[in-house]
CSV table of C-alpha atoms in Angstrom, one decimal:
chain,number,residue,atom,x,y,z
A,222,MET,CA,0.0,0.0,0.0
A,223,SER,CA,1.4,3.4,-1.0
A,224,ALA,CA,-0.9,5.7,0.9
A,225,GLY,CA,1.0,8.6,2.2
A,226,GLU,CA,4.1,7.8,0.2
A,227,VAL,CA,6.0,10.4,-1.8
A,228,ARG,CA,8.7,9.6,-4.3
A,229,VAL,CA,10.8,12.1,-6.2
A,230,GLU,CA,13.1,10.8,-9.0
A,231,GLY,CA,15.8,12.8,-10.8
A,232,LEU,CA,14.0,16.1,-10.3
A,233,HIS,CA,15.4,19.1,-12.2
A,234,LYS,CA,13.9,22.5,-12.3
A,235,SER,CA,15.2,25.6,-14.2
A,236,PHE,CA,13.9,29.1,-14.3
A,237,GLY,CA,15.3,30.3,-17.6
A,238,ASP,CA,19.1,29.6,-17.5
A,239,HIS,CA,19.1,29.3,-13.7
A,240,GLU,CA,18.9,25.7,-12.5
A,241,VAL,CA,17.3,25.7,-9.1
A,242,LEU,CA,17.0,21.9,-8.6
A,243,CYS,CA,19.8,19.8,-10.0
A,244,GLY,CA,18.7,16.2,-9.7
A,245,ILE,CA,16.8,15.5,-6.5
A,246,ASP,CA,16.0,11.9,-5.4
A,247,LEU,CA,13.8,11.6,-2.3
A,248,HIS,CA,11.7,8.9,-0.9
A,249,VAL,CA,9.3,9.7,1.9
A,250,ALA,CA,7.7,6.6,3.5
A,251,PRO,CA,4.1,6.6,4.8
A,252,GLY,CA,3.9,8.3,8.2
A,253,GLU,CA,7.4,9.7,7.9
A,254,VAL,CA,8.2,13.3,8.9
A,255,VAL,CA,11.0,14.8,6.8
A,256,CYS,CA,12.3,18.2,7.6
A,257,VAL,CA,14.1,20.0,4.8
A,258,ILE,CA,16.6,22.7,5.8
A,259,GLY,CA,19.2,24.7,3.9
A,260,PRO,CA,20.2,28.3,3.1
A,261,SER,CA,17.8,30.5,1.2
A,262,GLY,CA,18.0,29.9,-2.6
A,263,SER,CA,18.9,26.3,-2.0
A,264,GLY,CA,15.7,25.0,-3.7
A,265,LYS,CA,13.8,23.8,-0.7
A,266,SER,CA,10.6,25.6,-1.5
A,267,THR,CA,10.9,24.8,-5.2
A,268,LEU,CA,11.2,21.1,-4.3
A,269,LEU,CA,8.0,21.3,-2.3
A,270,ARG,CA,6.2,23.2,-5.0
A,271,CYS,CA,7.3,20.7,-7.6
A,272,ILE,CA,5.9,17.9,-5.5
A,273,ASN,CA,2.3,19.1,-5.9
A,274,LEU,CA,3.0,20.6,-9.3
A,275,LEU,CA,2.6,24.3,-8.4
A,276,GLU,CA,5.9,24.4,-10.4
A,277,VAL,CA,6.3,22.1,-13.4
A,278,PRO,CA,9.6,20.2,-13.2
A,279,THR,CA,11.9,20.6,-16.1
A,280,GLU,CA,12.9,16.9,-15.8
A,281,GLY,CA,12.2,14.0,-13.5
A,282,LYS,CA,9.2,12.3,-11.9
A,283,VAL,CA,7.1,12.8,-8.8
A,284,PHE,CA,4.9,10.1,-7.4
A,285,ILE,CA,2.2,10.8,-4.8
A,286,CYS,CA,0.8,7.7,-3.2
A,287,GLY,CA,2.2,5.7,-6.0
A,288,ASP,CA,0.6,7.8,-8.8
A,289,GLU,CA,2.8,9.9,-11.0
A,290,ILE,CA,1.7,13.5,-10.8
A,291,THR,CA,4.2,14.6,-13.4
A,292,ALA,CA,2.7,12.2,-16.1
A,293,ALA,CA,1.2,13.9,-19.1
A,294,LYS,CA,-2.2,12.4,-18.5
A,295,ALA,CA,-2.1,12.6,-14.7
A,296,ALA,CA,-5.3,13.5,-12.8
A,297,THR,CA,-3.4,16.5,-11.4
A,298,ASN,CA,-6.3,18.0,-9.4
A,299,ALA,CA,-7.2,14.8,-7.7
A,300,LEU,CA,-3.5,14.1,-6.9
A,301,ARG,CA,-3.0,17.6,-5.6
A,302,ALA,CA,-5.9,17.1,-3.2
A,303,LYS,CA,-3.9,14.2,-1.7
A,304,ALA,CA,-1.0,16.5,-0.8
A,305,GLY,CA,-2.2,19.4,1.4
A,306,MET,CA,0.0,22.4,1.4
A,307,VAL,CA,0.6,25.1,4.0
A,308,PHE,CA,2.2,28.3,2.8
A,309,GLN,CA,4.5,30.8,4.5
A,310,SER,CA,2.0,33.6,3.8
A,311,PHE,CA,-1.1,31.6,4.9
A,312,ASN,CA,-3.0,32.5,1.7
A,313,LEU,CA,-6.5,32.3,3.3
A,314,PHE,CA,-9.3,33.5,1.2
A,315,PRO,CA,-10.1,37.0,2.6
A,316,HIS,CA,-13.6,37.2,1.1
A,317,LYS,CA,-14.7,34.1,3.0
A,318,THR,CA,-15.2,33.5,6.7
A,319,VAL,CA,-12.9,31.0,8.5
A,320,ILE,CA,-15.4,28.2,8.2
A,321,GLU,CA,-16.1,28.9,4.5
A,322,ASN,CA,-12.3,28.9,3.9
A,323,ILE,CA,-12.2,25.3,5.2
A,324,ALA,CA,-15.5,24.1,3.7
A,325,LEU,CA,-14.9,25.5,0.2
A,326,ALA,CA,-12.8,22.8,-1.4
A,327,PRO,CA,-14.6,19.8,0.2
A,328,ARG,CA,-17.8,21.3,-1.2
A,329,GLN,CA,-16.6,22.2,-4.7
A,330,VAL,CA,-14.0,19.4,-5.2
A,331,GLY,CA,-15.2,16.7,-2.9
A,332,HIS,CA,-18.8,17.4,-3.7
A,333,ILE,CA,-20.1,16.7,-0.2
A,334,SER,CA,-23.2,18.4,1.2
A,335,LYS,CA,-23.2,21.8,2.8
A,336,ALA,CA,-24.0,20.4,6.2
A,337,GLU,CA,-21.4,17.7,6.0
A,338,ALA,CA,-18.7,20.2,4.8
A,339,ARG,CA,-19.7,22.4,7.7
A,340,ASP,CA,-19.5,19.6,10.3
A,341,ARG,CA,-16.1,18.5,8.9
A,342,ALA,CA,-14.8,22.1,9.0
A,343,MET,CA,-16.1,22.6,12.5
A,344,ALA,CA,-14.4,19.4,13.7
A,345,LEU,CA,-11.1,20.6,12.2
A,346,LEU,CA,-11.4,24.1,13.7
A,347,THR,CA,-12.0,22.5,17.1
A,348,ARG,CA,-8.9,20.4,16.5
A,349,VAL,CA,-6.7,23.4,15.9
A,350,GLY,CA,-8.4,25.2,18.8
A,351,LEU,CA,-10.3,27.9,16.8
A,352,ALA,CA,-13.9,26.8,17.0
A,353,GLU,CA,-15.0,30.2,18.3
A,354,LYS,CA,-13.5,32.0,15.2
A,355,ALA,CA,-15.7,30.0,12.7
A,356,ASP,CA,-17.6,33.0,11.5
A,357,ALA,CA,-14.8,35.6,11.6
A,358,HIS,CA,-13.0,36.8,8.5
A,359,PRO,CA,-9.3,35.9,8.3
A,360,THR,CA,-8.1,39.5,8.5
A,361,ARG,CA,-9.5,39.6,12.1
A,362,LEU,CA,-7.1,36.8,13.1
A,363,SER,CA,-3.6,36.8,14.3
A,364,GLY,CA,-0.9,35.3,12.1
A,365,GLY,CA,-0.7,32.1,14.2
A,366,GLN,CA,-4.5,31.7,14.1
A,367,GLN,CA,-4.5,32.3,10.4
A,368,GLN,CA,-1.9,29.6,9.9
A,369,ARG,CA,-3.8,27.1,12.0
A,370,VAL,CA,-6.9,27.8,9.9
A,371,ALA,CA,-4.7,27.2,6.8
A,372,ILE,CA,-3.7,23.9,8.2
A,373,ALA,CA,-7.3,23.0,9.0
A,374,ARG,CA,-8.2,24.0,5.4
A,375,ALA,CA,-5.6,21.7,3.9
A,376,LEU,CA,-6.7,18.8,6.2
A,377,ALA,CA,-10.3,19.2,5.1
A,378,MET,CA,-9.5,17.5,1.8
A,379,GLU,CA,-8.3,14.5,3.9
A,380,PRO,CA,-4.8,14.5,2.3
A,381,GLU,CA,-2.4,11.6,2.6
A,382,VAL,CA,0.6,13.9,2.8
A,383,MET,CA,1.1,17.4,4.2
A,384,LEU,CA,3.6,19.8,2.7
A,385,PHE,CA,4.7,22.8,4.9
A,386,ASP,CA,6.5,25.6,3.2
A,387,GLU,CA,8.2,27.6,5.9
A,388,ALA,CA,4.8,27.6,7.7
A,389,THR,CA,6.2,29.6,10.7
A,390,SER,CA,8.6,32.0,9.0
A,391,ALA,CA,6.1,34.9,8.8
A,392,LEU,CA,5.0,34.6,12.4
A,393,ASP,CA,6.0,36.6,15.5
A,394,PRO,CA,8.2,34.4,17.7
A,395,GLU,CA,5.5,34.0,20.4
A,396,LEU,CA,3.0,32.7,17.8
A,397,VAL,CA,5.3,30.1,16.3
A,398,CYS,CA,4.6,27.6,19.1
A,399,GLU,CA,0.9,27.4,18.6
A,400,VAL,CA,1.5,26.4,14.9
A,401,LEU,CA,4.3,24.0,15.7
A,402,ASP,CA,2.0,22.4,18.3
A,403,VAL,CA,-0.6,21.7,15.7
A,404,MET,CA,2.1,20.3,13.4
A,405,THR,CA,3.5,18.1,16.1
A,406,GLU,CA,0.1,16.7,16.9
A,407,LEU,CA,-0.4,15.9,13.2
A,408,ALA,CA,3.0,14.1,13.0
A,409,GLU,CA,2.1,12.1,16.1
A,410,GLY,CA,-1.2,11.1,14.4
A,411,GLY,CA,0.8,9.4,11.7
A,412,MET,CA,0.6,12.0,8.9
A,413,THR,CA,3.3,11.9,6.3
A,414,MET,CA,4.9,15.3,6.3
A,415,ILE,CA,7.5,17.2,4.3
A,416,VAL,CA,8.4,20.3,6.3
A,417,VAL,CA,10.6,23.0,4.9
A,418,THR,CA,11.6,24.9,8.0
A,419,HIS,CA,14.1,27.0,9.9
A,420,GLU,CA,12.9,25.6,13.2
A,421,MET,CA,15.8,23.3,14.2
A,422,GLY,CA,14.0,22.4,17.5
A,423,PHE,CA,11.1,21.0,15.5
A,424,ALA,CA,13.3,19.3,13.1
A,425,ARG,CA,15.1,17.6,16.0
A,426,GLU,CA,12.2,16.6,18.1
A,427,VAL,CA,9.4,15.9,15.6
A,428,GLY,CA,11.4,15.1,12.4
A,429,LYS,CA,12.2,11.5,11.8
A,430,ARG,CA,14.6,12.4,9.0
A,431,LEU,CA,16.5,15.6,8.1
A,432,VAL,CA,17.4,16.7,4.6
A,433,PHE,CA,20.0,19.4,4.1
A,434,MET,CA,19.9,21.1,0.8
A,435,ASP,CA,22.3,23.5,-0.9
A,436,GLY,CA,22.7,24.7,-4.5
A,437,GLY,CA,19.7,22.6,-5.7
A,438,LYS,CA,21.1,19.3,-4.4
A,439,ILE,CA,20.5,17.2,-1.3
A,440,VAL,CA,23.9,17.4,0.5
A,441,GLU,CA,23.1,15.2,3.5
A,442,THR,CA,20.2,13.3,4.8
A,443,GLY,CA,19.7,11.2,7.9
A,444,ASP,CA,18.7,11.1,11.5
A,445,PRO,CA,18.0,14.7,12.7
A,446,THR,CA,19.8,14.5,16.1
A,447,GLN,CA,22.8,12.9,14.4
A,448,ILE,CA,23.1,15.6,11.7
A,449,LEU,CA,22.4,18.5,13.9
A,450,ALA,CA,25.0,17.4,16.5
A,451,ASN,CA,27.5,15.9,14.1
A,452,PRO,CA,27.1,16.9,10.4
A,453,ALA,CA,29.2,14.9,8.0
A,454,HIS,CA,29.6,17.5,5.3
A,455,GLU,CA,31.6,20.8,5.5
A,456,ARG,CA,28.7,22.7,3.9
A,457,THR,CA,26.2,21.4,6.5
A,458,LYS,CA,28.6,22.3,9.3
A,459,GLN,CA,28.9,25.9,8.0
A,460,PHE,CA,25.2,26.3,7.7
A,461,LEU,CA,24.4,24.9,11.1
A,462,ALA,CA,27.2,26.9,12.7
A,463,ARG,CA,25.3,30.0,11.5
A,464,VAL,CA,21.8,29.1,12.4
A,465,LEU,CA,22.2,27.2,15.7
T,665,MET,CA,-33.0,87.1,-14.2
T,666,ASP,CA,-36.4,86.7,-15.6
T,667,VAL,CA,-35.0,85.8,-19.0
T,668,LEU,CA,-32.9,83.2,-17.4
T,669,ARG,CA,-35.8,81.7,-15.6
T,670,ASP,CA,-38.0,81.8,-18.7
T,671,GLN,CA,-35.4,80.1,-20.9
T,672,TYR,CA,-34.1,77.5,-18.5
T,673,PHE,CA,-36.5,76.9,-15.7
T,674,ASN,CA,-39.9,77.5,-17.2
T,675,TRP,CA,-42.2,75.1,-15.4
T,676,ASP,CA,-45.4,76.1,-17.3
T,677,ILE,CA,-43.9,75.3,-20.6
T,678,THR,CA,-42.3,72.1,-19.4
T,679,ARG,CA,-45.3,70.6,-17.7
T,680,PRO,CA,-47.3,69.5,-20.8
T,681,TYR,CA,-44.2,67.6,-21.9
T,682,LEU,CA,-43.5,66.0,-18.6
T,683,GLY,CA,-45.2,62.7,-19.6
T,684,ASP,CA,-43.1,62.5,-22.8
T,685,LEU,CA,-39.9,63.3,-20.9
T,686,LEU,CA,-40.6,60.6,-18.3
T,687,ARG,CA,-41.4,58.0,-21.0
T,688,GLY,CA,-38.1,59.1,-22.6
T,689,PHE,CA,-36.2,58.7,-19.4
T,690,TRP,CA,-37.8,55.3,-18.8
T,691,ILE,CA,-36.4,54.2,-22.2
T,692,THR,CA,-33.0,55.6,-21.2
T,693,ILE,CA,-33.0,53.6,-18.0
T,694,GLN,CA,-34.0,50.4,-19.8
T,695,ILE,CA,-31.3,50.7,-22.4
T,696,THR,CA,-28.8,51.5,-19.7
T,697,PHE,CA,-29.5,48.4,-17.7
T,698,LEU,CA,-29.8,46.1,-20.6
T,699,ALA,CA,-26.6,47.4,-22.1
T,700,GLN,CA,-24.8,47.2,-18.7
T,701,ILE,CA,-25.9,43.6,-18.2
T,702,MET,CA,-24.7,42.7,-21.6
T,703,ALA,CA,-21.4,44.5,-21.2
T,704,MET,CA,-20.8,42.9,-17.8
T,705,SER,CA,-21.4,39.4,-19.2
T,706,LEU,CA,-19.6,39.8,-22.5
T,707,GLY,CA,-16.8,41.8,-20.8
T,708,LEU,CA,-16.2,39.1,-18.3
T,709,ALA,CA,-16.1,36.5,-21.0
T,710,ILE,CA,-13.5,38.6,-22.9
T,711,ALA,CA,-11.4,39.2,-19.8
T,712,LEU,CA,-11.3,35.4,-19.2
T,713,MET,CA,-10.6,34.6,-22.8
T,714,ARG,CA,-7.6,37.0,-22.6
T,715,ARG,CA,-6.1,34.8,-19.9
T,716,PHE,CA,-6.9,31.5,-21.6
T,717,ARG,CA,-4.2,28.9,-21.3
T,718,VAL,CA,-4.1,25.2,-22.0
T,719,ARG,CA,-2.2,22.6,-20.1
T,720,SER,CA,-1.6,20.5,-23.1
T,721,THR,CA,1.7,21.3,-24.9
T,722,THR,CA,0.6,20.0,-28.3
T,723,ARG,CA,0.8,22.6,-31.1
T,724,PRO,CA,-2.9,22.7,-32.1
T,725,ALA,CA,-3.9,23.2,-28.4
T,726,ARG,CA,-1.4,26.0,-27.9
T,727,PHE,CA,-2.4,27.5,-31.3
T,728,GLY,CA,-6.1,27.3,-30.4
T,729,ALA,CA,-5.5,29.0,-27.0
T,730,GLY,CA,-3.5,31.7,-28.8
T,731,VAL,CA,-6.3,32.4,-31.2
T,732,VAL,CA,-8.8,32.7,-28.3
T,733,ARG,CA,-6.5,35.3,-26.6
T,734,TRP,CA,-5.9,37.1,-29.9
T,735,VAL,CA,-9.7,37.4,-30.5
T,736,ALA,CA,-10.1,38.9,-27.0
T,737,ILE,CA,-7.3,41.4,-27.5
T,738,ALA,CA,-8.5,42.4,-30.9
T,739,TYR,CA,-12.1,42.9,-29.6
T,740,THR,CA,-10.9,45.1,-26.8
T,741,ASP,CA,-8.6,47.2,-29.0
T,742,VAL,CA,-11.2,47.7,-31.8
T,743,PHE,CA,-14.2,48.6,-29.7
T,744,ARG,CA,-12.4,50.8,-27.3
T,745,GLY,CA,-11.0,52.7,-30.3
T,746,LEU,CA,-14.3,53.3,-32.0
T,747,PRO,CA,-16.8,56.1,-31.1
T,748,SER,CA,-20.0,54.6,-29.6
T,749,LEU,CA,-21.9,56.8,-32.0
T,750,LEU,CA,-20.2,55.2,-35.0
T,751,VAL,CA,-21.0,51.7,-33.7
T,752,ILE,CA,-24.6,52.6,-33.1
T,753,VAL,CA,-25.1,54.0,-36.6
T,754,LEU,CA,-23.1,51.2,-38.2
T,755,PHE,CA,-25.3,48.5,-36.5
T,756,TYR,CA,-28.5,50.3,-37.3
T,757,GLY,CA,-27.9,51.6,-40.8
T,758,SER,CA,-25.8,49.0,-42.5
T,759,PHE,CA,-25.6,45.6,-40.8
T,760,PRO,CA,-29.2,44.6,-41.5
T,761,TYR,CA,-28.7,45.3,-45.2
T,762,LEU,CA,-25.6,43.2,-45.8
T,763,PRO,CA,-25.9,40.2,-48.2
T,764,VAL,CA,-25.8,38.2,-45.0
T,765,PRO,CA,-27.7,40.5,-42.7
T,766,ILE,CA,-26.4,41.0,-39.2
T,767,LEU,CA,-29.0,41.9,-36.5
T,768,PRO,CA,-31.9,42.0,-38.9
T,769,GLY,CA,-35.4,42.8,-37.7
T,770,LEU,CA,-34.2,44.6,-34.5
T,771,THR,CA,-35.8,47.8,-33.4
T,772,GLY,CA,-33.8,50.9,-32.8
T,773,PHE,CA,-34.2,50.3,-29.1
T,774,GLN,CA,-32.7,46.8,-29.4
T,775,ILE,CA,-29.9,48.0,-31.7
T,776,ALA,CA,-29.0,50.8,-29.2
T,777,PHE,CA,-28.5,48.5,-26.3
T,778,VAL,CA,-26.8,45.8,-28.2
T,779,ALA,CA,-24.4,48.4,-29.7
T,780,LEU,CA,-23.7,50.1,-26.4
T,781,GLY,CA,-23.3,46.6,-24.8
T,782,VAL,CA,-20.7,45.7,-27.4
T,783,VAL,CA,-18.7,48.9,-26.9
T,784,TYR,CA,-18.8,48.9,-23.1
T,785,ALA,CA,-17.9,45.2,-23.0
T,786,ALA,CA,-14.5,46.3,-24.3
T,787,TYR,CA,-14.1,48.8,-21.4
T,788,LEU,CA,-15.4,46.4,-18.8
T,789,ALA,CA,-13.1,43.6,-20.0
T,790,GLU,CA,-10.2,45.8,-19.1
T,791,VAL,CA,-11.7,46.7,-15.8
T,792,TYR,CA,-12.1,43.0,-15.0
T,793,ARG,CA,-8.7,42.2,-16.2
T,794,ALA,CA,-7.1,44.8,-13.9
T,795,GLY,CA,-9.1,43.2,-11.0
T,796,ILE,CA,-8.1,39.6,-11.9
T,797,GLU,CA,-4.5,40.5,-12.2
T,798,SER,CA,-4.5,42.2,-8.9
T,799,ILE,CA,-5.2,39.0,-7.1
T,800,GLU,CA,-2.1,37.6,-5.4
T,801,ARG,CA,-0.6,34.5,-7.0
T,802,GLY,CA,-0.8,32.8,-3.5
T,803,GLN,CA,-4.6,32.9,-3.6
T,804,ILE,CA,-4.6,30.8,-6.8
T,805,GLU,CA,-1.9,28.5,-5.5
T,806,ALA,CA,-3.8,27.9,-2.3
T,807,ALA,CA,-7.0,27.1,-4.3
T,808,ARG,CA,-5.1,24.8,-6.7
T,809,SER,CA,-3.2,23.0,-3.9
T,810,LEU,CA,-6.6,22.1,-2.4
T,811,GLY,CA,-7.3,20.2,-5.6
T,812,MET,CA,-9.6,22.8,-7.2
T,813,SER,CA,-9.5,23.0,-11.0
T,814,ALA,CA,-8.5,26.2,-12.8
T,815,PHE,CA,-12.1,26.9,-13.4
T,816,ALA,CA,-13.2,26.4,-9.8
T,817,SER,CA,-10.4,28.5,-8.4
T,818,THR,CA,-11.3,31.3,-10.9
T,819,ARG,CA,-15.0,31.0,-10.1
T,820,TYR,CA,-14.8,30.7,-6.3
T,821,VAL,CA,-11.5,32.4,-5.3
T,822,VAL,CA,-10.3,34.8,-8.0
T,823,LEU,CA,-13.5,36.4,-9.4
T,824,PRO,CA,-15.3,37.1,-6.2
T,825,GLN,CA,-12.3,39.1,-4.9
T,826,ALA,CA,-11.5,40.6,-8.3
T,827,ILE,CA,-15.0,41.9,-8.8
T,828,ARG,CA,-15.2,43.4,-5.3
T,829,ARG,CA,-12.0,45.3,-6.1
T,830,VAL,CA,-13.2,46.8,-9.3
T,831,LEU,CA,-16.7,47.7,-8.2
T,832,PRO,CA,-15.9,51.5,-8.2
T,833,PRO,CA,-14.6,51.5,-11.8
T,834,LEU,CA,-17.5,49.3,-12.8
T,835,MET,CA,-19.8,52.0,-11.4
T,836,ASN,CA,-17.9,54.6,-13.3
T,837,ASP,CA,-18.5,52.9,-16.6
T,838,PHE,CA,-22.1,52.3,-15.7
T,839,ILE,CA,-22.6,56.1,-15.3
T,840,ALA,CA,-20.7,56.8,-18.5
T,841,LEU,CA,-22.9,54.2,-20.3
T,842,SER,CA,-26.1,55.8,-19.0
T,843,LYS,CA,-24.9,59.1,-20.6
T,844,ASP,CA,-24.0,57.5,-23.9
T,845,VAL,CA,-27.6,56.2,-24.2
T,846,ALA,CA,-28.3,59.8,-25.4
T,847,LEU,CA,-26.5,58.8,-28.6
T,848,ALA,CA,-29.4,56.4,-29.4
T,849,GLY,CA,-31.3,59.6,-30.3
T,850,VAL,CA,-29.5,59.6,-33.7
T,851,ILE,CA,-31.3,56.4,-34.7
T,852,ALA,CA,-34.6,57.9,-33.6
T,853,VAL,CA,-34.9,56.0,-30.3
T,854,PRO,CA,-37.1,58.4,-28.2
T,855,GLU,CA,-34.8,58.5,-25.2
T,856,VAL,CA,-35.0,61.5,-22.9
T,857,VAL,CA,-32.4,63.8,-24.6
T,858,LEU,CA,-34.0,63.4,-28.0
T,859,VAL,CA,-37.5,64.1,-26.5
T,860,ALA,CA,-36.1,67.2,-24.8
T,861,LYS,CA,-34.3,68.4,-27.9
T,862,ASP,CA,-37.5,67.9,-30.0
T,863,ALA,CA,-39.5,69.9,-27.5
T,864,GLN,CA,-36.8,72.5,-27.4
T,865,SER,CA,-36.9,73.0,-31.1
T,866,VAL,CA,-40.7,73.3,-31.1
T,867,GLN,CA,-40.9,75.7,-28.2
T,868,PHE,CA,-37.6,77.5,-28.5
T,869,ASN,CA,-37.1,77.0,-24.9
T,870,SER,CA,-34.3,75.1,-23.1
T,871,SER,CA,-36.2,74.1,-19.9
T,872,PHE,CA,-36.7,70.6,-21.4
T,873,LEU,CA,-33.0,70.0,-21.6
T,874,ILE,CA,-32.7,71.1,-18.0
T,875,ALA,CA,-35.5,68.8,-17.0
T,876,ALA,CA,-33.7,65.9,-18.8
T,877,GLY,CA,-30.5,66.8,-17.0
T,878,ILE,CA,-32.4,66.8,-13.7
T,879,PHE,CA,-33.8,63.3,-14.4
T,880,TYR,CA,-30.3,62.1,-15.0
T,881,LEU,CA,-29.0,63.5,-11.8
T,882,ILE,CA,-32.0,62.2,-9.8
T,883,PHE,CA,-31.0,58.8,-11.1
T,884,THR,CA,-27.2,58.9,-10.8
T,885,LEU,CA,-26.6,60.7,-7.6
T,886,PRO,CA,-28.6,58.4,-5.3
T,887,ALA,CA,-27.2,55.4,-7.2
T,888,ILE,CA,-23.6,56.6,-6.5
T,889,ARG,CA,-24.3,57.2,-2.8
T,890,LEU,CA,-26.0,53.9,-2.3
T,891,PHE,CA,-23.3,52.2,-4.1
T,892,ASP,CA,-20.5,53.9,-2.2
T,893,ARG,CA,-22.2,52.9,1.1
T,894,TYR,CA,-22.4,49.3,-0.1
T,895,VAL,CA,-18.7,49.2,-1.1
T,896,ASP,CA,-17.7,50.7,2.3
T,897,ARG,CA,-19.8,48.2,4.2
T,898,GLU,CA,-18.4,45.3,2.2
T,899,ARG,CA,-14.9,46.5,2.9
T,900,ARG,CA,-15.5,46.8,6.7
T,901,ARG,CA,-17.1,43.3,6.7
T,902,VAL,CA,-14.0,41.7,5.4
T,903,GLY,CA,-11.8,43.8,7.6
T,904,GLY,CA,-10.3,46.4,5.2
T,905,GLY,CA,-11.5,49.9,5.0
T,906,GLU,CA,-10.0,53.3,5.3
T,907,VAL,CA,-6.8,53.7,7.3
T,908,VAL,CA,-6.2,57.0,9.1
T,909,ILE,CA,-2.6,57.8,9.7
T,910,PRO,CA,-2.3,60.7,12.2
């Protein structure tokens, strides 16, 4: 069974003459939490965005739950729904209330009834601790609250994999925790996660594997505690020396 | 002073024509709304055509998409460049008589709103386009990442926000359109300005034109106020609104 599995094979991505990803191979097992770290411009975000085809790879293949999303005839929309994504800038829909934000895709893509979508959205809001904000507009919420709504919105499609693109980077330091708590709980619930992050604490404690990227390549991958304490590559050492 | 009142604000001379003027204004309003509805629908279609892209990379598919975009661009450029008056006269006086008649059997009233609808669709297409392009890329990415199709993300995420943003310019064009309805007078549609002009040339008095002007203002001023209030309320509801920096 390949539910929750992500496989990336020989992935290349160029923007014009600039090659951002130079041959990435990555296998994420079901239930695994992989944290991706690296300096800015190393291609972490692009990798994540290629996985659900927000960017079209120049070369290479991506499989979500065993199905190739990069195939010419792939059911792209259906496969994207299996990989929920959380963005650095939240990207909530400002013209909709919190609960409408969460219920929209299940209604329009999943074709479930209005009542069912609302129940599901309410359950997810309760899970991220924001049930009382159901009818507020996103602009009334703090950054941390907005990001928790964004996580609930992604979960509403019942994805097999969750992709986090620097989900806490735009938050005030004291709001980071509430989002990381939700992410930790998800990881403990067995969700497959690929987390691009600068939160080394999260990578160490929640991550089951750490990937260090630089210059569009995976430089080093392995046990987070091991790499953070004792990196094998010079480049990883330099990077960690600056961020830790 | 008396000359002024006699010539421009002569109630006694206007009163017998009031019924005609009101009927004329009713025609103006009908043409305005019909043309606006047509321009809004056609304009939206053109704005969306202009953004048309296909996922397929085959040559015919890409060529077809290019043709769709080209048609939209050509339409906008041509009809924004032509005087509304010319289009009205062209539709009325020549199209029905072509070897393959276009718009045959339509009344002047129908020709007027179709012609104005066609012209204003070009303006509104650009207004919509500005609104659509102002929506952050992240909004579309969020919608698509949830599995929504390009159509669904446009329908439920992009357009509702884009249209809210362009409501003020849409209102602008609505008012401009209502004034251009006066051009329908040249094809003998008895809209209010033509009625007033005819009365003026019979009575040698300009009060009818003033009356027609007042009708216009009675219509547009409250419409603008109500509309502004609606836009403000809408902004506050979603948490935007005016910012005061002391």
